[in-house]
Structures are given as structure tokens and as C-alpha cells.
mmCIF file of C-alpha atoms in Angstrom:
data_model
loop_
_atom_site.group_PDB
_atom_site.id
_atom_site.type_symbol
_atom_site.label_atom_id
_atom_site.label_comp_id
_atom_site.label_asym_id
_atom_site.label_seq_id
_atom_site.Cartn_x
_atom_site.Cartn_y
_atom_site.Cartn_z
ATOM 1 C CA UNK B 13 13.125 -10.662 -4.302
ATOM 2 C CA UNK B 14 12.662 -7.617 -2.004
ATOM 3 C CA UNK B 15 11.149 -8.556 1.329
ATOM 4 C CA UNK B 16 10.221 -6.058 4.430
ATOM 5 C CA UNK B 17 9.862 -6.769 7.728
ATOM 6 C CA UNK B 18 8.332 -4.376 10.060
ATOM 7 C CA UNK B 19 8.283 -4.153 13.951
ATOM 8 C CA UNK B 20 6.638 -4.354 16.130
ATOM 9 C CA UNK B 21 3.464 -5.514 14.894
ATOM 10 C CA UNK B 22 1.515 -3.971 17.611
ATOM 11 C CA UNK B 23 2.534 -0.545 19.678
ATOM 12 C CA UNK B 24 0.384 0.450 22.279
ATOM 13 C CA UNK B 25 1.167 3.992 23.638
ATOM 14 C CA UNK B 26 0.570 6.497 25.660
ATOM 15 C CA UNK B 27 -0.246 10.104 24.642
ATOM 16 C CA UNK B 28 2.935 12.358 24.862
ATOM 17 C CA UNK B 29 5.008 9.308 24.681
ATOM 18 C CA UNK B 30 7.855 8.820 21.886
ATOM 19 C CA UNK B 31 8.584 5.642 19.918
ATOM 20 C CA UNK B 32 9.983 3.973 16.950
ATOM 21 C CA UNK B 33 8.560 1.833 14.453
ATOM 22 C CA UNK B 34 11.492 -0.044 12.194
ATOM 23 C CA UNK B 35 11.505 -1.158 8.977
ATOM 24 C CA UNK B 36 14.080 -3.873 7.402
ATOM 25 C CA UNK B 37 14.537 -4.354 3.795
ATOM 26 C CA UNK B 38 16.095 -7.389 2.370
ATOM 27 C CA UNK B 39 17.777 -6.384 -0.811
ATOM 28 C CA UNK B 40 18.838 -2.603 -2.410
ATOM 29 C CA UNK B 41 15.639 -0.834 -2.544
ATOM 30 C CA UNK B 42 15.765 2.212 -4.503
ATOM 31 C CA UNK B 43 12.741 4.372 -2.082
ATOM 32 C CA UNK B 44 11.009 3.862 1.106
ATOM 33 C CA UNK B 45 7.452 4.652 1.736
ATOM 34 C CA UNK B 46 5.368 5.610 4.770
ATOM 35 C CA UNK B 47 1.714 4.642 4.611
ATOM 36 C CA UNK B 48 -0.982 5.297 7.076
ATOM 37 C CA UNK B 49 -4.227 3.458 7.263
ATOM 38 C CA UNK B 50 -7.229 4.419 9.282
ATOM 39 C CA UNK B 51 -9.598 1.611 10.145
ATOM 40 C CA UNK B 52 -11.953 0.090 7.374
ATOM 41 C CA UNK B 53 -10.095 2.998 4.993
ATOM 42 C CA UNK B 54 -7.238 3.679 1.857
ATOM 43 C CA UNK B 55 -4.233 4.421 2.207
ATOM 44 C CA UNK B 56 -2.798 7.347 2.532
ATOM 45 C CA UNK B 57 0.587 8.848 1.994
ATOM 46 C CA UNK B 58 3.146 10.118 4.295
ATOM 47 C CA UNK B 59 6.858 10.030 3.131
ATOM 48 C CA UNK B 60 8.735 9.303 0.035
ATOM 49 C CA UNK B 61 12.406 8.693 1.225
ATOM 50 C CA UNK B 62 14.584 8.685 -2.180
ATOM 51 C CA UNK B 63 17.809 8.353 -0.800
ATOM 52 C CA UNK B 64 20.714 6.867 1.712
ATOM 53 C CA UNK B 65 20.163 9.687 4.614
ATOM 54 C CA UNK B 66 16.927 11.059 3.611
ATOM 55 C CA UNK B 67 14.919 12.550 6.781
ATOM 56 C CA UNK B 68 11.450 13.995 6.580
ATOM 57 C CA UNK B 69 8.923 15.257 8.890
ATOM 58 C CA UNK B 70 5.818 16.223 9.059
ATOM 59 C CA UNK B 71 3.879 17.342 12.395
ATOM 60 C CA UNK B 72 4.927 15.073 15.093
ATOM 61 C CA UNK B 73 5.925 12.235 12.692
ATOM 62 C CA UNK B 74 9.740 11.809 11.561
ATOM 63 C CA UNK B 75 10.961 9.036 8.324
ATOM 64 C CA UNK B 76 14.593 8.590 8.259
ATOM 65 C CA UNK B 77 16.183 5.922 5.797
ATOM 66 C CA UNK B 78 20.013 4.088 6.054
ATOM 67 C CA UNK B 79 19.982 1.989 2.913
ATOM 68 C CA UNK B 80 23.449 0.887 4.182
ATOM 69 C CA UNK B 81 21.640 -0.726 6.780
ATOM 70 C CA UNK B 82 18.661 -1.358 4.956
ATOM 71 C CA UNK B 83 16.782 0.277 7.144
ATOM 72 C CA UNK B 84 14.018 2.881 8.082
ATOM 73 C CA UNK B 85 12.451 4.436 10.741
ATOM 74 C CA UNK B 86 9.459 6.192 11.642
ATOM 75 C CA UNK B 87 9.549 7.916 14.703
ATOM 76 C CA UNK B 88 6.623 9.193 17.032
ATOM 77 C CA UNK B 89 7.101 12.237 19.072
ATOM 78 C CA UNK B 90 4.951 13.043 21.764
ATOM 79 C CA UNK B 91 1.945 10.856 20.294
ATOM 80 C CA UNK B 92 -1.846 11.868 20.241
ATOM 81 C CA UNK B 93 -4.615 9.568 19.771
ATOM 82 C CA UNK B 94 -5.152 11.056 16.456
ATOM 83 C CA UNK B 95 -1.869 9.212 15.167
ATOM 84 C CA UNK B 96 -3.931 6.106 16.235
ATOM 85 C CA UNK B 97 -3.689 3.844 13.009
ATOM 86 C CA UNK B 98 -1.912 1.424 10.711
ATOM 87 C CA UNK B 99 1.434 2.273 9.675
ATOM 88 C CA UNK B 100 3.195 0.395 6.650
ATOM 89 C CA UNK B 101 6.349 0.889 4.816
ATOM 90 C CA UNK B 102 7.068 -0.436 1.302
ATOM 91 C CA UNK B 103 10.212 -0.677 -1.230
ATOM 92 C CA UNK B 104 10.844 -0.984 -4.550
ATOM 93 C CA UNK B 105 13.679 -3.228 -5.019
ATOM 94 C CA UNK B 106 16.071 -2.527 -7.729
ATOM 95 C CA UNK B 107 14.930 -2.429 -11.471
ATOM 96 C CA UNK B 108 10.872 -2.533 -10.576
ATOM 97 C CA UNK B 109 10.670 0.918 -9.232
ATOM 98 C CA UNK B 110 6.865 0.832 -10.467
ATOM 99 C CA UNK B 111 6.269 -2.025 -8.010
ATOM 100 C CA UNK B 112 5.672 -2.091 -4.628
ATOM 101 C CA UNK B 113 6.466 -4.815 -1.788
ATOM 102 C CA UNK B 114 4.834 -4.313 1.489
ATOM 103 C CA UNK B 115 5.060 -4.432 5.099
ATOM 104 C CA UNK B 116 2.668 -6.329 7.031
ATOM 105 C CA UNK B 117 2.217 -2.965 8.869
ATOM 106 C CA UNK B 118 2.233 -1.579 12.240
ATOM 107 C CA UNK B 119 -0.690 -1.079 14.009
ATOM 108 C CA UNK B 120 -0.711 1.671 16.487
ATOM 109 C CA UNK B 121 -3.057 2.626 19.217
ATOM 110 C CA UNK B 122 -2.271 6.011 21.619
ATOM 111 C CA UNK B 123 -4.509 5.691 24.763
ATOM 112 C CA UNK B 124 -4.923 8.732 26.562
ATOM 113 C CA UNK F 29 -12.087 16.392 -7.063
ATOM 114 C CA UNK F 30 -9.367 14.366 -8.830
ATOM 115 C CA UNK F 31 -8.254 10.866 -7.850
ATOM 116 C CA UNK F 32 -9.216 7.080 -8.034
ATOM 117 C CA UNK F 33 -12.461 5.474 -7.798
ATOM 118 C CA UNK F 34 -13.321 2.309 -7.452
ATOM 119 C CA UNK F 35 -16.452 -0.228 -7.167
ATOM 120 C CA UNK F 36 -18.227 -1.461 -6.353
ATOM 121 C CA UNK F 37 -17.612 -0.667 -2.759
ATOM 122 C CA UNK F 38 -18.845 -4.142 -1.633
ATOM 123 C CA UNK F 39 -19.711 -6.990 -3.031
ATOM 124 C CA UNK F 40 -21.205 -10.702 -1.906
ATOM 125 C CA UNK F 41 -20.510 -13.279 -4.804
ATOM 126 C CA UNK F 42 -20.910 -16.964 -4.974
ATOM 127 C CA UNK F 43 -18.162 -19.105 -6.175
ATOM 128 C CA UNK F 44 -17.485 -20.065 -9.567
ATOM 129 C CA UNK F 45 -19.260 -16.529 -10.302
ATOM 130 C CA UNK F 46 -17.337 -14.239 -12.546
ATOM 131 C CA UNK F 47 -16.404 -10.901 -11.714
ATOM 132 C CA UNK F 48 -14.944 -6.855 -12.513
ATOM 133 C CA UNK F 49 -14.057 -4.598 -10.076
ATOM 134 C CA UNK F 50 -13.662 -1.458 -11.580
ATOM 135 C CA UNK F 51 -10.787 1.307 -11.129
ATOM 136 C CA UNK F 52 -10.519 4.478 -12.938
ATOM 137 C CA UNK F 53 -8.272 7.600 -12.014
ATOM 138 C CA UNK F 54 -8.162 11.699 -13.522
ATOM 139 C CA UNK F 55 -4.797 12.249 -12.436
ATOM 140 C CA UNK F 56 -3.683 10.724 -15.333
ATOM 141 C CA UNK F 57 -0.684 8.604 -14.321
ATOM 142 C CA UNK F 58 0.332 6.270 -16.279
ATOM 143 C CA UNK F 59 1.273 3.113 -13.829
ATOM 144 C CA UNK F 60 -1.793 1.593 -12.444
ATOM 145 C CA UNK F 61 -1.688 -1.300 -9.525
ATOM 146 C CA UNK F 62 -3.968 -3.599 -8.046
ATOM 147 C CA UNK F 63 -3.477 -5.065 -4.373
ATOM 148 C CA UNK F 64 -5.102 -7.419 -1.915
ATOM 149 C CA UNK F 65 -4.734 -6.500 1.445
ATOM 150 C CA UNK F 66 -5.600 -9.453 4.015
ATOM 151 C CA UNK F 67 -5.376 -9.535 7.682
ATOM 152 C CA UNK F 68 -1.731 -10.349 8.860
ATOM 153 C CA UNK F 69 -0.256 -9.734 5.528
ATOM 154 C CA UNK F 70 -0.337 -6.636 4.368
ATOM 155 C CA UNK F 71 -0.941 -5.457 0.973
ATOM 156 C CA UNK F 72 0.009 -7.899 -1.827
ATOM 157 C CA UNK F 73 0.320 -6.883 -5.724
ATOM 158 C CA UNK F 74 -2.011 -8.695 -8.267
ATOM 159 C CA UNK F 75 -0.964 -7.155 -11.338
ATOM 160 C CA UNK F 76 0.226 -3.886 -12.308
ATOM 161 C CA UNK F 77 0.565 -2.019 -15.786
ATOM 162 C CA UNK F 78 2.975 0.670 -16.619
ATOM 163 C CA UNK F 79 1.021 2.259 -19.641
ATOM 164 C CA UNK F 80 -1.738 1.968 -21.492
ATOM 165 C CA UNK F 81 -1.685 -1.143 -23.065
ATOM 166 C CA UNK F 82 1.130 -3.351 -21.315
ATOM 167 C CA UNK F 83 0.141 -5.064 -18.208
ATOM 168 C CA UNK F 84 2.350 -7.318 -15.365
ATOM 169 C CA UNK F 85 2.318 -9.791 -13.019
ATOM 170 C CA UNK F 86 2.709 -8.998 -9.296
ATOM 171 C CA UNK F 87 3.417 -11.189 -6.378
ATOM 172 C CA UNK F 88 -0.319 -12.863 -6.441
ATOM 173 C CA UNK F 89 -1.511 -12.900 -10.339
ATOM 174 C CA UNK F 90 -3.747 -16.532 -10.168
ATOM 175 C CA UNK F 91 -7.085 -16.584 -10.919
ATOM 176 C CA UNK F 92 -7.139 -12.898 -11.941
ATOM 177 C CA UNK F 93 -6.735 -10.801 -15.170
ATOM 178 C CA UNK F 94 -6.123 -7.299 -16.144
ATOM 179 C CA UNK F 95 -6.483 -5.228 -19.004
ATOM 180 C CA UNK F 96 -5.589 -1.651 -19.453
ATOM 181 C CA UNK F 97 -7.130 -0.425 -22.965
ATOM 182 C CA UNK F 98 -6.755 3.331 -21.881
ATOM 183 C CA UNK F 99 -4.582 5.404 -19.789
ATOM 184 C CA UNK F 100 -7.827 5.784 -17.034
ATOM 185 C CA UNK F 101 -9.255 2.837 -16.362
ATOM 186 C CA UNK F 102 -7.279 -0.668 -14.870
ATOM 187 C CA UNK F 103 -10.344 -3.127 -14.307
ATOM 188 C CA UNK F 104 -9.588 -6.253 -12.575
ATOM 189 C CA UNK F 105 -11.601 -9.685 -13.397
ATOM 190 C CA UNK F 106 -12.098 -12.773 -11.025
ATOM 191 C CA UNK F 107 -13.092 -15.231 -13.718
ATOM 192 C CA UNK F 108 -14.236 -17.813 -11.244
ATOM 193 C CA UNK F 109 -14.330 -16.514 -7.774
ATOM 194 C CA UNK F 110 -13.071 -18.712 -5.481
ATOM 195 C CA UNK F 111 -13.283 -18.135 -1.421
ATOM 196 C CA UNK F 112 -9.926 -17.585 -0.810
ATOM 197 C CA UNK F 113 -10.473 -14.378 -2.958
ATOM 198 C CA UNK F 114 -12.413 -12.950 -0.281
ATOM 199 C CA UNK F 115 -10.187 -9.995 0.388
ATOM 200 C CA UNK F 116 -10.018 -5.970 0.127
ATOM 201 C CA UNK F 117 -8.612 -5.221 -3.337
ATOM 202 C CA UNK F 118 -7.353 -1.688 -3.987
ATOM 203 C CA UNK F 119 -6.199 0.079 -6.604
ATOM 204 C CA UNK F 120 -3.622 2.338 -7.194
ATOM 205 C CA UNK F 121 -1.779 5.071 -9.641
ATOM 206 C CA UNK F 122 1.286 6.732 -9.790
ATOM 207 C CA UNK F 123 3.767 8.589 -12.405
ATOM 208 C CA UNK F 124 6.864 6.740 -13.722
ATOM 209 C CA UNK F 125 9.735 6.416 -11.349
ATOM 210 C CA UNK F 126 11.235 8.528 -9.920
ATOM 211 C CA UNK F 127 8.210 10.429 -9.274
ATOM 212 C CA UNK F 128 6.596 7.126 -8.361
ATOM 213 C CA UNK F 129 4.550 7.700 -5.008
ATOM 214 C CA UNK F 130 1.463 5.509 -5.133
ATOM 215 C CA UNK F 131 -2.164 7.248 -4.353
ATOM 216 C CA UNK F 132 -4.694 4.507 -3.455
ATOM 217 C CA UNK F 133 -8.640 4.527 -4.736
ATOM 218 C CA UNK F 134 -10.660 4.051 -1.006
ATOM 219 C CA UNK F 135 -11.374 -0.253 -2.011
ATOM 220 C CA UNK F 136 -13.501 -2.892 -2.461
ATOM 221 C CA UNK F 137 -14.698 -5.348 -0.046
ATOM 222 C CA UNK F 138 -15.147 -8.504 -1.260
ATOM 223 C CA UNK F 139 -16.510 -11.443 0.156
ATOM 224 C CA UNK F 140 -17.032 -15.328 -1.726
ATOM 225 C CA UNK F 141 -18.833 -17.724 -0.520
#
């Protein structure tokens, strides 16, 4: 049974700052997501990561995955209080790629 | 504008009361999800269906049902609400793997007392 572990829990930051926000896997997951949530809102998505390597990026926000290591990142770059939010990542396992098994999230808040 | 709706968008119901929340989606995917997202743990999967017709369990399946008698709609049924139901639920579509990226409806509050 896939489990994923995400930390920290809580990242407070400063604008123009950089950080990283890890995510462990427990067993062969065959794609990592990136979710964002806004306060009291869905969830919307950032990255698909399909493969051992993978790196996307989009604005000032950078997924990387290392399924040797069962591992992915998501890394902040210069942060602005509009990346203020929830941040969750989420596998698949092996053999229930329709199903997803959450992160408990990371919750993210740039002060100025 | 295409996507998933859900509702309603709140709801206060006394326990032992029965109850749908509703999901329906126009992109039509065929793998439809529901979660429950509580503080501290994330989102959690109820049940789930793959096509029309076939339904699964998920991580939390008691004390809920699903049914999935067309490609569009995934309704989800509390047959006797209890309070530790008292969650966000949200749905969810997506295609078949590999394209499998999950778009989320915006959720339903839900609240038993």
C-alpha cells in the first residue's frame, strides 16, 4: 500500500526567498502529482511527473521526480505571496494508476 | 464552461439522516473519484469508478455508496450520516491512465450533527 509523506508541514517564507518542499513515496509509484489549494477552495493542478527524471516548471515553481529514491520535489524560487497556499503531492502506486494516495499537504505562507 | 459540479455546496444534516451529494462532469472522462479531505490528513478516497457502470472501493468506503449509471454523473450517498462524516467531500474525473491527471469539482461542505 502506497503511502506519502510530505515535509514540512508548515513553510513560512519570505518573499524572494527559495525553498523546497519534499515528497517521499513508500512503494513504486508509477506518476507524481503537484496540487495546489487555495483556502476554503478545489484543487487545482500543477504537474504531472510520468517518469524517473522528469522536471517541469512553470513560472517560479519547479517538480522534479527520482523514483529511485522515491522521491519528489517542488521547489520555490524567489516566492511571492501569491504562491501563498496548500501544496500536496499524490501517487499512484503500481497497478491502480486510476487511484490516488495523498499527501497530508504543505501549507505555505510568503510574508512580505 | 466545461468541468465538474457538485452540490450542494453546503449542507447541515442530522444524524441517522440519509443523504446524496451530487457530482456530474462534461469533459467526459471516464474515471470518476470521490474524496474526503479533513484537517491534518489530507485528501482520502471513498470510492472511485473507472467506467460507467463498475464502481471501487478506496481507502475510506464505510458508511457510503456509489453508483455510476452513466458516464456523467458519480453521486455519492451517506445512508445514515453519522458525525464523523462531517468533512469536505470532492469529486473528481480524469481519462484512463496514462493520461490520468485528476481535475477536482470546487466541494461540498458537510457538517452532521
Amino acid at each position: 500500500e502506497l503511502k506519502v509523506e510530505q515535509n514540512p508541514l508548515f513553510l513560512s517564507m519570505q518573499e524572494g526567498k527559495n525553498y523546497t518542499i519534499y515528497c517521499n513515496y513508500s512503494t513504486t509509484s508509477d506518476r507524481l502529482y503537484w496540487y495546489r489549494q487555495d483556502p476554503g477552495k478545489s484543487l487545482e493542478s500543477l504537474f504531472v511527473l510520468l517518469s524517473n527524471g522528469a522536471v517541469k516548471q512553470e513560472g517560479r515553481l519547479m517538480a522534479s521526480l527520482d523514483t529511485k529514491a522515491r522521491l519528489s520535489t517542488l521547489h520555490i524560487t524567489a516566492a511571492v505571496h501569491d504562491l501563498s497556499a496548500t501544496y500536496f503531492c499524490a501517487g499512484t502506486g503500481t497497478g491502480t494508476a486510476s487511484k490516488l494516495t495523498f499527501g497530508t499537504g504543505t501549507r505555505l505562507q510568503v510574508t512580505l | 464552461i466545461a468541468g465538474i459540479t457538485q452540490a450542494p455546496t453546503s449542507q447541515i444534516l442530522a444524524a441517522g439522516r440519509r443523504m446524496t451529494l451530487r457530482c456530474t462532469q462534461d469533459m467526459r472522462h471516464n474515471a470518476m473519484y470521490w474524496y474526503r479531505q479533513d484537517l491534518g490528513l489530507g485528501l482520502r478516497l471513498i470510492h472511485y469508478s473507472n467506467t460507467a457502470g463498475t464502481t471501487g472501493k478506496g481507502e475510506v468506503p464505510d458508511g457510503y455508496s456509489v453508483s455510476r449509471a452513466n458516464t456523467d454523473d458519480f453521486p455519492l450517498t451517506l445512508a445514515s450520516a453519522v458525525p464523523s462524516q462531517t468533512s469536505v467531500y470532492f469529486c473528481a474525473s480524469s481519462d484512463l491512465p496514462p493520461h490520468n491527471e485528476q481535475f477536482f469539482g470546487p466541494g461540498t461542505r458537510l457538517t452532521v450533527l
